[in-house]
Coordinates of C-alpha atoms in Angstrom, one line a residue:
Chain U
X24 CA 2.9 -0.4 14.7
X25 CA 6.3 -1.4 16.6
X26 CA 9.5 -2.6 14.7
X27 CA 10.8 -5.4 17.5
X28 CA 13.7 -8.1 17.3
X29 CA 11.2 -10.2 16.1
X30 CA 9.4 -8.0 13.0
X31 CA 13.6 -7.7 11.6
X32 CA 15.1 -11.1 11.6
X33 CA 11.5 -11.8 9.9
X34 CA 11.7 -9.1 7.5
X35 CA 16.2 -10.1 7.3
X36 CA 15.6 -14.2 6.3
X37 CA 13.1 -13.2 3.2
X38 CA 15.0 -10.7 2.3
X39 CA 17.7 -13.2 2.2
X40 CA 20.3 -10.7 4.4
X41 CA 21.1 -10.0 8.0
X42 CA 21.6 -7.7 10.6
X43 CA 23.9 -8.4 14.3
X44 CA 25.1 -5.8 16.7
X45 CA 25.0 -1.9 16.1
X46 CA 23.5 -2.3 12.3
X47 CA 20.2 -4.9 13.8
X48 CA 20.2 -2.0 16.0
X49 CA 20.3 1.1 13.8
X50 CA 18.2 -0.7 10.7
X51 CA 15.4 -1.4 13.6
X52 CA 15.1 1.8 13.9
X53 CA 15.6 3.4 10.3
X54 CA 12.6 0.9 9.8
X55 CA 10.4 2.8 13.1
X56 CA 11.9 5.9 11.3
X57 CA 10.1 5.1 7.7
X58 CA 6.9 3.0 9.6
X59 CA 5.9 6.1 10.8
X60 CA 6.6 7.9 8.3
X61 CA 4.4 6.3 5.5
X62 CA 1.4 4.8 7.9
X63 CA 0.7 8.6 7.0
X64 CA -0.8 6.8 3.3
X65 CA -3.7 5.2 6.5
X66 CA -5.5 9.4 6.5
X67 CA -6.3 9.0 2.5
X68 CA -9.6 7.4 2.4
X69 CA -9.3 4.7 -0.1
X70 CA -13.4 3.2 0.0
X71 CA -13.7 2.0 -3.4
X72 CA -10.4 2.4 -5.5
X73 CA -9.0 0.0 -6.5
X74 CA -5.1 -0.5 -7.1
X75 CA -2.6 1.4 -9.4
X76 CA -1.0 -1.9 -11.0
X77 CA 0.2 -1.0 -14.6
X78 CA 1.3 1.8 -15.8
X79 CA 0.3 2.7 -19.1
X80 CA -3.2 2.2 -21.3
X81 CA -1.9 0.9 -24.5
X82 CA -2.4 -3.2 -25.0
X83 CA 1.1 -4.7 -24.2
X84 CA 1.9 -6.9 -27.6
X85 CA 3.9 -10.1 -27.7
X86 CA 6.9 -10.1 -30.1
X87 CA 6.9 -13.5 -31.7
X88 CA 8.4 -15.6 -29.7
X89 CA 11.6 -16.4 -32.4
X90 CA 15.2 -18.3 -30.9
X91 CA 18.0 -15.3 -31.1
X92 CA 21.3 -17.1 -30.1
X93 CA 22.4 -13.3 -28.6
X94 CA 24.7 -15.1 -25.7
X95 CA 27.5 -17.6 -26.4
X96 CA 27.8 -20.4 -22.8
X97 CA 31.5 -19.0 -23.0
X98 CA 30.4 -15.2 -22.7
X99 CA 27.0 -16.4 -20.2
X100 CA 30.9 -18.1 -18.2
X101 CA 32.3 -14.5 -17.9
X102 CA 31.2 -12.8 -14.8
X103 CA 30.6 -16.2 -13.4
X104 CA 32.3 -15.8 -9.6
X105 CA 32.6 -19.2 -10.0
X106 CA 33.5 -21.8 -13.1
X107 CA 35.1 -24.5 -15.1
X108 CA 35.4 -24.7 -18.7
X109 CA 30.8 -25.1 -19.2
X110 CA 29.2 -25.1 -16.0
X111 CA 29.0 -22.8 -13.1
X112 CA 30.3 -23.5 -9.6
X113 CA 28.4 -23.3 -6.5
X114 CA 28.8 -24.2 -2.8
X115 CA 27.7 -28.0 -2.0
X116 CA 23.5 -27.8 -1.7
X117 CA 23.4 -30.9 -0.1
X118 CA 25.4 -31.9 3.4
X119 CA 25.6 -35.5 4.1
Chain T
X29 CA 34.1 24.5 -22.4
X30 CA 31.0 23.6 -24.7
X31 CA 27.8 25.0 -23.3
X32 CA 25.5 23.3 -26.4
X33 CA 25.6 21.1 -29.1
X34 CA 24.9 24.0 -32.2
X35 CA 28.5 25.7 -30.3
X36 CA 29.6 21.9 -30.8
X37 CA 28.9 21.9 -34.5
X38 CA 30.5 25.2 -35.0
X39 CA 33.9 24.5 -34.1
X40 CA 33.7 21.1 -36.3
X41 CA 32.5 23.1 -39.3
X42 CA 35.5 25.3 -38.1
X43 CA 37.1 22.3 -39.2
X44 CA 37.1 21.1 -35.6
X45 CA 37.8 17.4 -35.1
X46 CA 35.5 15.0 -33.3
X47 CA 39.0 13.8 -31.8
X48 CA 39.6 17.0 -31.1
X49 CA 36.6 17.5 -29.2
X50 CA 36.8 14.2 -27.2
X51 CA 40.7 14.2 -26.7
X52 CA 40.0 18.0 -25.3
X53 CA 37.1 16.2 -22.7
X54 CA 39.1 13.0 -22.1
X55 CA 42.0 16.1 -21.3
X56 CA 39.3 18.4 -18.8
X57 CA 38.4 14.8 -17.0
X58 CA 41.3 14.5 -16.0
X59 CA 41.9 17.9 -15.0
X60 CA 38.4 16.9 -12.2
X61 CA 39.6 14.7 -11.7
X62 CA 38.3 15.8 -7.1
X63 CA 34.5 15.6 -8.7
X64 CA 34.7 11.6 -8.3
X65 CA 31.9 12.2 -11.2
X66 CA 33.1 9.2 -13.5
X67 CA 34.6 5.4 -12.4
X68 CA 35.8 4.7 -16.1
X69 CA 36.3 6.3 -18.0
X70 CA 36.1 4.8 -22.6
X71 CA 38.8 6.7 -23.0
X72 CA 40.1 4.1 -26.3
X73 CA 37.1 3.4 -27.5
X74 CA 36.1 7.1 -27.0
X75 CA 38.7 7.9 -29.2
X76 CA 38.1 5.0 -32.0
X77 CA 34.6 6.4 -32.4
X78 CA 35.8 9.7 -32.3
X79 CA 37.8 8.5 -35.2
X80 CA 34.8 6.4 -37.2
X81 CA 32.1 9.6 -36.6
X82 CA 35.5 12.3 -38.6
X83 CA 35.2 9.4 -41.0
X84 CA 32.2 9.4 -41.8
X85 CA 31.9 13.4 -41.7
X86 CA 34.1 13.3 -44.8
X87 CA 32.0 11.5 -46.6
X88 CA 28.7 13.4 -45.7
X89 CA 27.5 9.7 -43.6
X90 CA 27.5 10.8 -40.7
X91 CA 24.2 10.4 -38.4
X92 CA 22.5 13.6 -36.3
X93 CA 24.9 13.1 -33.1
X94 CA 28.0 13.4 -34.9
X95 CA 30.4 14.9 -32.5
X96 CA 28.1 14.5 -29.2
X97 CA 30.7 13.7 -26.8
X98 CA 28.1 11.6 -23.9
X99 CA 28.6 10.0 -20.8
X100 CA 26.4 7.1 -18.7
X101 CA 25.2 6.9 -15.5
X102 CA 26.4 3.2 -14.4
X103 CA 23.5 1.7 -14.7
X104 CA 23.1 1.4 -18.0
X105 CA 25.3 -1.2 -20.1
X106 CA 27.3 -1.3 -23.1
X107 CA 28.2 -4.7 -24.0
X108 CA 32.0 -5.2 -23.8
X109 CA 32.2 -2.3 -21.2
X110 CA 31.6 -2.8 -17.1
X111 CA 28.6 -2.3 -15.4
X112 CA 28.2 -1.3 -12.0
X113 CA 25.6 0.3 -10.6
X114 CA 28.6 2.1 -7.9
X115 CA 28.1 -1.0 -5.7
X116 CA 30.6 -3.5 -5.3
X117 CA 27.6 -6.4 -5.5
X118 CA 28.9 -5.5 -8.9
X119 CA 32.4 -4.7 -8.6
X120 CA 34.1 -5.8 -12.1
X121 CA 30.6 -6.8 -13.7
X122 CA 30.9 -6.7 -17.7
X123 CA 28.2 -5.7 -19.5
X124 CA 27.5 -8.4 -22.7
X125 CA 24.6 -6.4 -24.4
X126 CA 24.2 -2.9 -25.3
X127 CA 21.0 -0.8 -23.7
X128 CA 18.3 0.1 -26.3
X129 CA 19.6 3.8 -26.0
X130 CA 22.9 3.3 -26.9
X131 CA 22.5 1.1 -29.5
X132 CA 20.4 4.1 -30.5
X133 CA 23.1 7.0 -29.5
X134 CA 25.2 4.5 -31.3
X135 CA 23.4 4.7 -34.9
X136 CA 24.0 8.5 -34.6
X137 CA 27.0 8.8 -34.5
X138 CA 27.5 9.7 -30.3
X139 CA 31.5 8.9 -28.8
X140 CA 30.6 7.3 -25.4
X141 CA 33.4 9.0 -23.1
X142 CA 32.5 7.3 -19.8
X143 CA 30.7 5.6 -17.7
X144 CA 29.3 8.0 -14.0
X145 CA 29.1 7.4 -10.8
X146 CA 25.9 7.4 -8.9
X147 CA 23.9 6.1 -5.8
X148 CA 23.9 2.8 -5.6
X149 CA 21.6 0.7 -7.5
X150 CA 20.0 4.0 -8.5
X151 CA 19.3 5.0 -4.4
X152 CA 19.6 7.8 -2.6
X153 CA 18.8 11.8 -3.5
X154 CA 22.5 12.4 -2.6
X155 CA 24.6 10.6 -4.0
X156 CA 27.2 9.9 -0.9
X157 CA 25.4 6.2 -0.7
X158 CA 27.7 5.0 -3.8
X159 CA 29.8 2.5 -3.0
X160 CA 32.5 4.3 -5.0
X161 CA 33.1 7.4 -2.4
X162 CA 30.6 10.3 -3.2
X163 CA 30.6 12.6 -6.3
X164 CA 31.1 16.2 -5.4
X165 CA 29.4 19.3 -6.6
X166 CA 30.8 21.2 -9.0
X167 CA 29.7 24.8 -7.6
X168 CA 31.3 24.0 -4.1
X169 CA 33.2 20.5 -3.8
X170 CA 31.8 20.4 -0.2
X171 CA 28.2 19.5 -1.0
X172 CA 26.6 17.2 -2.4
X173 CA 25.6 17.2 -6.4
X174 CA 22.6 15.5 -5.7
X175 CA 20.8 12.6 -6.7
X176 CA 20.9 9.1 -7.6
X177 CA 22.8 10.6 -12.0
X178 CA 24.4 12.5 -9.3
X179 CA 27.4 11.8 -11.3
X180 CA 25.6 12.6 -15.3
X181 CA 24.3 16.8 -13.6
X182 CA 28.0 17.2 -12.2
X183 CA 30.0 15.8 -15.7
X184 CA 28.0 18.6 -17.4
X185 CA 27.9 20.6 -15.5
X186 CA 31.7 20.7 -15.4
X187 CA 31.9 20.2 -19.3
X188 CA 33.3 16.8 -18.6
X189 CA 31.1 15.4 -21.2
X190 CA 27.8 17.8 -23.3
X191 CA 25.6 15.4 -22.5
X192 CA 24.7 12.5 -20.6
X193 CA 22.5 9.9 -19.8
X194 CA 20.4 9.4 -15.9
X195 CA 17.9 7.5 -14.3
X196 CA 15.5 9.1 -13.1
X197 CA 12.6 6.7 -10.3
X198 CA 11.1 9.5 -8.2
X199 CA 14.0 12.7 -9.1
X200 CA 17.0 11.1 -10.1
X201 CA 17.7 12.8 -12.8
X202 CA 15.7 16.7 -12.1
X203 CA 16.6 16.6 -9.2
X204 CA 20.9 16.8 -9.6
X205 CA 20.1 18.9 -12.8
X206 CA 18.5 21.3 -9.7
X207 CA 21.3 20.9 -7.3
X208 CA 24.0 21.5 -10.7
X209 CA 22.0 23.9 -12.9
X210 CA 22.1 21.8 -15.8
X211 CA 18.4 20.6 -17.7
X212 CA 17.5 16.8 -16.9
X213 CA 14.2 15.5 -18.6
X214 CA 12.6 13.0 -16.7
X215 CA 10.8 11.9 -20.2
X216 CA 6.7 9.5 -19.8
X217 CA 6.5 7.2 -19.0
X218 CA 7.0 4.3 -21.8
X219 CA 8.6 7.0 -23.6
X220 CA 12.1 5.5 -23.7
X221 CA 13.3 2.0 -24.1
X222 CA 14.4 0.4 -20.5
X223 CA 16.5 -2.6 -22.3
X224 CA 19.5 -2.4 -20.2
X225 CA 19.0 -0.4 -17.9
X226 CA 19.0 -1.7 -13.7
X227 CA 16.4 -2.0 -12.7
X228 CA 15.2 -0.3 -10.1
X229 CA 11.5 0.6 -9.4
X230 CA 10.3 -0.9 -13.1
X231 CA 6.6 0.9 -13.0
X232 CA 8.6 4.3 -12.5
X233 CA 12.1 4.1 -13.9
X234 CA 12.8 5.7 -16.8
X235 CA 16.0 6.9 -18.9
X236 CA 16.0 10.6 -19.6
X237 CA 18.9 12.7 -21.4
X238 CA 21.3 15.6 -19.2
X239 CA 23.0 18.6 -21.0
X240 CA 23.2 22.4 -20.6
X241 CA 20.5 23.6 -23.0
X242 CA 16.7 22.4 -23.6
X243 CA 17.5 21.8 -27.0
X244 CA 19.9 19.2 -26.7
X245 CA 17.6 17.3 -24.9
X246 CA 14.7 17.3 -27.4
X247 CA 18.1 16.5 -29.4
X248 CA 18.5 13.2 -27.7
X249 CA 14.9 12.6 -26.6
X250 CA 14.5 12.4 -30.3
X251 CA 17.5 9.5 -30.9
X252 CA 16.8 7.6 -27.7
X253 CA 12.6 7.9 -28.0
X254 CA 10.6 4.8 -29.4
X255 CA 8.9 1.0 -29.1
X256 CA 11.6 -1.4 -28.6
X257 CA 11.2 -5.0 -29.6
X258 CA 12.6 -5.5 -26.3
X259 CA 10.8 -3.4 -23.6
X260 CA 6.8 -5.1 -23.3
X261 CA 7.1 -1.6 -21.4
X262 CA 7.9 1.2 -23.7
X263 CA 5.8 2.6 -25.5
X264 CA 3.9 2.3 -29.2
X265 CA 3.0 5.9 -29.9
X266 CA 4.2 7.4 -32.2
X267 CA 7.2 10.0 -31.2
X268 CA 7.2 13.7 -32.2
X269 CA 10.3 16.1 -33.9
X270 CA 11.0 16.8 -30.5
X271 CA 14.2 19.0 -32.0
X272 CA 11.9 21.0 -34.1
X273 CA 10.6 22.1 -31.2
X274 CA 10.1 25.7 -31.7
X275 CA 9.9 28.6 -28.5
X276 CA 5.8 29.0 -28.0
X277 CA 4.7 32.3 -29.1
X278 CA 0.4 31.2 -28.6
X279 CA -0.3 31.2 -23.8
X280 CA -0.7 29.0 -22.0
X281 CA -2.5 27.5 -19.3
X282 CA -0.3 26.6 -16.0
X283 CA -1.7 25.5 -12.9
X284 CA 0.3 26.3 -9.5
X285 CA 0.4 23.4 -6.9
X286 CA -0.6 25.4 -3.6
X287 CA 0.2 23.4 -1.5
X288 CA 3.6 23.7 -2.7
X289 CA 3.8 26.5 -0.7
X290 CA 2.9 25.4 2.6
X291 CA 5.4 22.6 2.3
X292 CA 8.3 22.5 4.9
X293 CA 11.0 23.4 4.3
X294 CA 10.4 25.7 1.6
X295 CA 13.6 28.0 0.6
X296 CA 12.2 31.2 0.7
X297 CA 14.6 32.7 -1.8
X298 CA 12.9 29.7 -3.6
X299 CA 9.8 30.3 -2.5
X300 CA 10.2 33.8 -4.1
X301 CA 11.3 32.9 -7.4
X302 CA 8.8 30.7 -8.3
X303 CA 6.1 33.6 -6.9
X304 CA 8.1 36.4 -8.8
X305 CA 8.0 34.1 -11.9
X306 CA 4.4 33.6 -11.4
X307 CA 4.1 37.0 -12.2
X308 CA 5.9 37.8 -14.9
X309 CA 4.4 34.8 -17.3
X310 CA 0.7 36.4 -16.2
X311 CA 2.4 39.7 -17.2
X312 CA 3.6 38.2 -20.6
X313 CA -0.9 37.2 -20.6
X314 CA -0.3 33.7 -20.0
X315 CA -3.2 32.0 -17.1
X316 CA -1.2 31.3 -13.6
X317 CA -4.0 29.7 -11.2
X318 CA -3.4 28.3 -8.0
X319 CA -5.3 25.3 -7.5
X320 CA -5.0 22.3 -4.6
X321 CA -3.6 19.1 -4.8
X322 CA -4.2 17.9 -0.3
X323 CA -2.8 15.0 -1.0
X324 CA 0.6 17.1 -1.8
X325 CA 2.0 15.4 1.6
X326 CA 1.3 12.3 0.4
X327 CA 3.1 11.5 -2.8
X328 CA 7.0 10.5 -0.5
X329 CA 5.3 7.7 1.5
X330 CA 3.5 6.1 -1.5
X331 CA 6.8 6.5 -3.2
X332 CA 8.6 5.1 -0.9
X333 CA 6.4 1.9 -0.7
X334 CA 6.0 1.7 -4.6
X335 CA 9.7 1.8 -5.3
X336 CA 11.2 -0.1 -2.2
X337 CA 8.4 -3.2 -3.2
X338 CA 10.0 -2.9 -6.9
X339 CA 13.3 -2.5 -6.2
X340 CA 12.7 -5.2 -2.9
X341 CA 11.3 -7.5 -5.7
X342 CA 14.0 -6.3 -8.8
X343 CA 17.2 -6.5 -6.2
X344 CA 16.1 -10.5 -5.2
X345 CA 18.2 -11.2 -8.9
X346 CA 21.9 -10.6 -6.9
X347 CA 22.3 -14.4 -5.0
X348 CA 25.8 -14.9 -5.5
X349 CA 25.8 -17.9 -8.2
X350 CA 26.0 -16.5 -12.1
X351 CA 27.1 -13.2 -11.8
X352 CA 28.3 -11.0 -8.6
X353 CA 30.0 -10.6 -6.0
X354 CA 30.1 -13.9 -3.7
X355 CA 30.5 -13.7 -0.2
X356 CA 34.1 -16.2 0.4
X357 CA 31.3 -17.4 3.7
X358 CA 29.5 -18.9 1.0
X359 CA 29.2 -22.7 2.6
X360 CA 25.5 -23.7 1.0
X361 CA 23.5 -22.4 -0.9
X362 CA 21.5 -20.2 2.1
X363 CA 24.9 -19.1 3.5
X364 CA 25.8 -18.2 -0.4
X365 CA 21.9 -16.0 -0.8
X366 CA 22.5 -14.3 3.0
X367 CA 26.8 -13.4 3.6
X368 CA 26.5 -12.6 -0.3
X369 CA 23.6 -9.4 -0.5
X370 CA 24.7 -8.9 3.3
X371 CA 28.7 -8.1 2.3
X372 CA 27.3 -7.3 -1.4
X373 CA 25.1 -4.2 -1.2
X374 CA 25.7 -0.9 0.8
X375 CA 23.4 0.0 3.7
X376 CA 20.5 2.5 1.9
X377 CA 20.3 -0.6 -0.8
X378 CA 19.6 -3.0 2.0
X379 CA 17.5 0.2 4.3
X380 CA 15.4 -0.4 1.1
X381 CA 14.6 -4.1 0.5
X382 CA 13.8 -4.3 3.8
X383 CA 11.0 -2.3 4.1
X384 CA 10.1 -3.8 0.4
X385 CA 9.7 -7.1 1.6
X386 CA 7.8 -5.2 4.8
X387 CA 5.1 -3.7 2.8
X388 CA 5.2 -6.9 0.5
X389 CA 4.7 -9.4 3.2
X390 CA 1.6 -11.5 4.0
X391 CA -0.5 -10.0 6.9
X392 CA 1.3 -6.2 5.8
X393 CA 0.7 -5.8 2.0
X394 CA -3.0 -4.9 2.4
X395 CA -2.0 -2.1 4.5
X396 CA 1.1 -0.8 3.0
X397 CA 1.2 -1.5 -0.5
X398 CA -1.8 -2.3 -1.6
X399 CA -3.2 0.7 0.4
X400 CA 0.0 2.5 -1.9
X401 CA -1.6 1.9 -4.8
X402 CA -5.0 3.0 -4.3
X403 CA -3.6 6.2 -3.7
X404 CA -1.3 6.2 -6.9
X405 CA -4.6 5.8 -8.5
X406 CA -6.3 9.1 -6.2
X407 CA -2.9 11.3 -7.7
X408 CA -2.7 9.8 -10.8
X409 CA -6.4 10.6 -11.5
X410 CA -5.8 14.2 -10.0
X411 CA -3.1 15.1 -12.1
X412 CA -4.6 13.8 -15.2
X413 CA -7.7 16.0 -14.5
X414 CA -5.2 18.9 -14.0
X415 CA -3.0 18.6 -16.8
X416 CA -6.4 18.2 -19.0
X417 CA -7.9 21.4 -17.6
X418 CA -4.2 23.1 -17.9
X419 CA -0.9 22.7 -19.8
X420 CA 1.4 22.2 -17.1
X421 CA 2.5 22.0 -13.7
X422 CA 4.3 24.7 -12.2
X423 CA 7.0 24.2 -9.1
X424 CA 10.2 24.2 -7.2
X425 CA 13.0 21.3 -8.3
X426 CA 13.6 21.2 -4.2
X427 CA 12.9 22.4 -1.5
X428 CA 16.2 23.7 -1.1
X429 CA 19.6 24.2 -2.8
X430 CA 22.1 21.6 -2.4
X431 CA 23.1 20.2 1.7
X432 CA 26.6 19.6 2.7
X433 CA 27.6 16.3 2.8
X434 CA 26.8 14.5 5.4
X435 CA 23.6 16.9 6.5
X436 CA 20.4 14.2 6.6
X437 CA 23.2 10.5 8.0
X438 CA 21.1 10.5 10.7
X439 CA 17.5 10.8 9.2
X440 CA 16.8 9.1 5.9
X441 CA 13.4 10.7 6.0
X442 CA 14.2 13.5 5.6
X443 CA 16.6 12.9 3.0
X444 CA 13.6 11.0 1.6
X445 CA 11.5 14.3 1.6
X446 CA 14.0 16.3 -1.1
X447 CA 12.1 14.1 -3.0
X448 CA 8.2 15.5 -3.0
X449 CA 8.2 17.7 -5.9
X450 CA 10.2 15.1 -8.4
X451 CA 7.9 12.2 -7.3
X452 CA 4.4 13.4 -9.1
X453 CA 5.7 13.1 -12.2
X454 CA 7.0 9.1 -11.7
X455 CA 3.9 8.8 -9.7
X456 CA 1.7 9.9 -12.2
X457 CA 3.8 8.8 -15.5
X458 CA 4.0 12.0 -16.6
X459 CA 6.9 14.1 -18.4
X460 CA 8.8 16.6 -16.6
X461 CA 11.8 18.9 -16.8
X462 CA 14.2 21.1 -14.6
X463 CA 15.3 23.8 -16.2
X464 CA 17.9 26.2 -14.4
X465 CA 15.8 29.2 -12.5
X466 CA 19.0 31.6 -10.7
X467 CA 20.9 31.3 -8.0
X468 CA 20.6 30.7 -4.4
X469 CA 22.6 33.7 -2.5
X470 CA 24.6 30.6 -0.9
X471 CA 25.7 31.0 -4.5
X472 CA 23.9 27.7 -5.4
X473 CA 21.8 26.4 -8.6
X474 CA 19.1 25.9 -8.3
X475 CA 16.2 24.4 -10.9
X476 CA 13.1 24.6 -12.3
X477 CA 10.4 22.0 -12.8
X478 CA 7.4 22.2 -15.4
X479 CA 5.2 19.1 -15.5
X480 CA 2.5 18.3 -18.8
X481 CA 0.1 15.9 -19.6
X482 CA 2.0 12.4 -20.9
X483 CA 3.3 12.4 -23.5
X484 CA 2.9 15.7 -24.7
X485 CA 7.1 16.0 -24.4
X486 CA 7.4 18.5 -26.9
X487 CA 4.7 21.1 -26.2
X488 CA 7.2 20.7 -22.8
X489 CA 9.9 21.1 -24.9
X490 CA 8.4 24.2 -26.8
X491 CA 7.5 25.7 -23.2
X492 CA 10.7 24.7 -21.5
X493 CA 12.8 26.7 -24.1
X494 CA 10.9 29.5 -24.0
X495 CA 11.0 29.6 -20.0
X496 CA 15.2 29.1 -20.7
X497 CA 15.7 31.8 -23.4

């Protein structure tokens, strides 16, 4: 499988990342090397094998859905990059 | 410098206060600042906590960790304290709650002394991927301490605190423990709650202790293990009194994976040490057999597909909206996401998000992600089968000793191969421990890894004690 500019752009768009110039060349080379490496998995015969998705054999138990106010509004806003007294502030989403 | 909790407790009996002990550590941390092990020292809080513990000791109401001074890897949350996962994207982030493990340590009167440097978002095997500079190996400052819990391992090795917590997704506790000459335990998947651990690979991550001795490791596990309402993946299986795991009296059956010896780049001295260890175990009457795991060379590729896929999903939450870094160039929704993430994440993290996004993307999902999950099932079944026939699987923790800074800069794959022996237990979900095995002629320590069946920590720790004494 060959990693080209088009693939890098497509994956970067999905991952919400941006690669330009030297960085793009570097990620292209790295992805190619890593892909060649993980392509080894093709050598394993997995005919009839189910994917392993959950690591526990236990039935996961749900806890009671009780309201528990652990964090205040003030605390929730504490780590915001931008805020006013009540809300998170974000750059304008809709253009005129 | 204290080398065991036993020693600390004796000092306390002889009149030393927990405050004295804490102040001693704070001084040592300052003296050895050049190691860059701590990102932040909680000096005021630690001293206050120490005073409280001293008060409790006077009243005979102190918990079982009274006198133990512990550092936290910088991906474990502690209420009211910064936590950054060694990333720029979480610079200045303050946790609003404590991880379950932190609450349990504090309930037993441990002193939390600070947060420890690691690879960004726990992604790396050398600590060179921290946004705050690499940690240096206390045995040789030109060499890496291992990773990703490099600060946690270096701090114990250099006597900056008695014990630390790390997290292990593919070897991130055991590999640095091996590189720094300390004990590192990755418990069974689900044995320890991950509430408050910054997520990397959710089907692989476990929190565990790094310590000087197996006994200290067992005691900390005993405190932090067990079910948790806040983490549905934490097992409800009964925990054992790990700290009473006594030395192993009986004879055990040990498997050594044949292909271990055929691993590219396995250091001849490390190989010889393992062979000698096997001989001596046989002489003591234990059974040691060489068994085949023909897919050993597929472990690392499987691990990288799955861990990166999970990482790309887990790290999608860093969007520059409600917390974390936001780019100054953010002008609208899309650029807030893209610029904040591109500027906030480091190279290795971006590399892994890209690969993870790729293996999950339409058209490649079956060929890579689903394929790796199938290979993982084969790996787990073969491992479980081996651990039904044998008590333990023995291997080196790492193929080599700690390397010099920059040694793997040009090829991420060669860095990934450092994890060949450790990813096994993360993929299989089994517990594994790295104990110091000896010193190489280059002056660096290296570890021996023992793996046991799932939830057999007590047996594992008992045998590890036998091997270290």
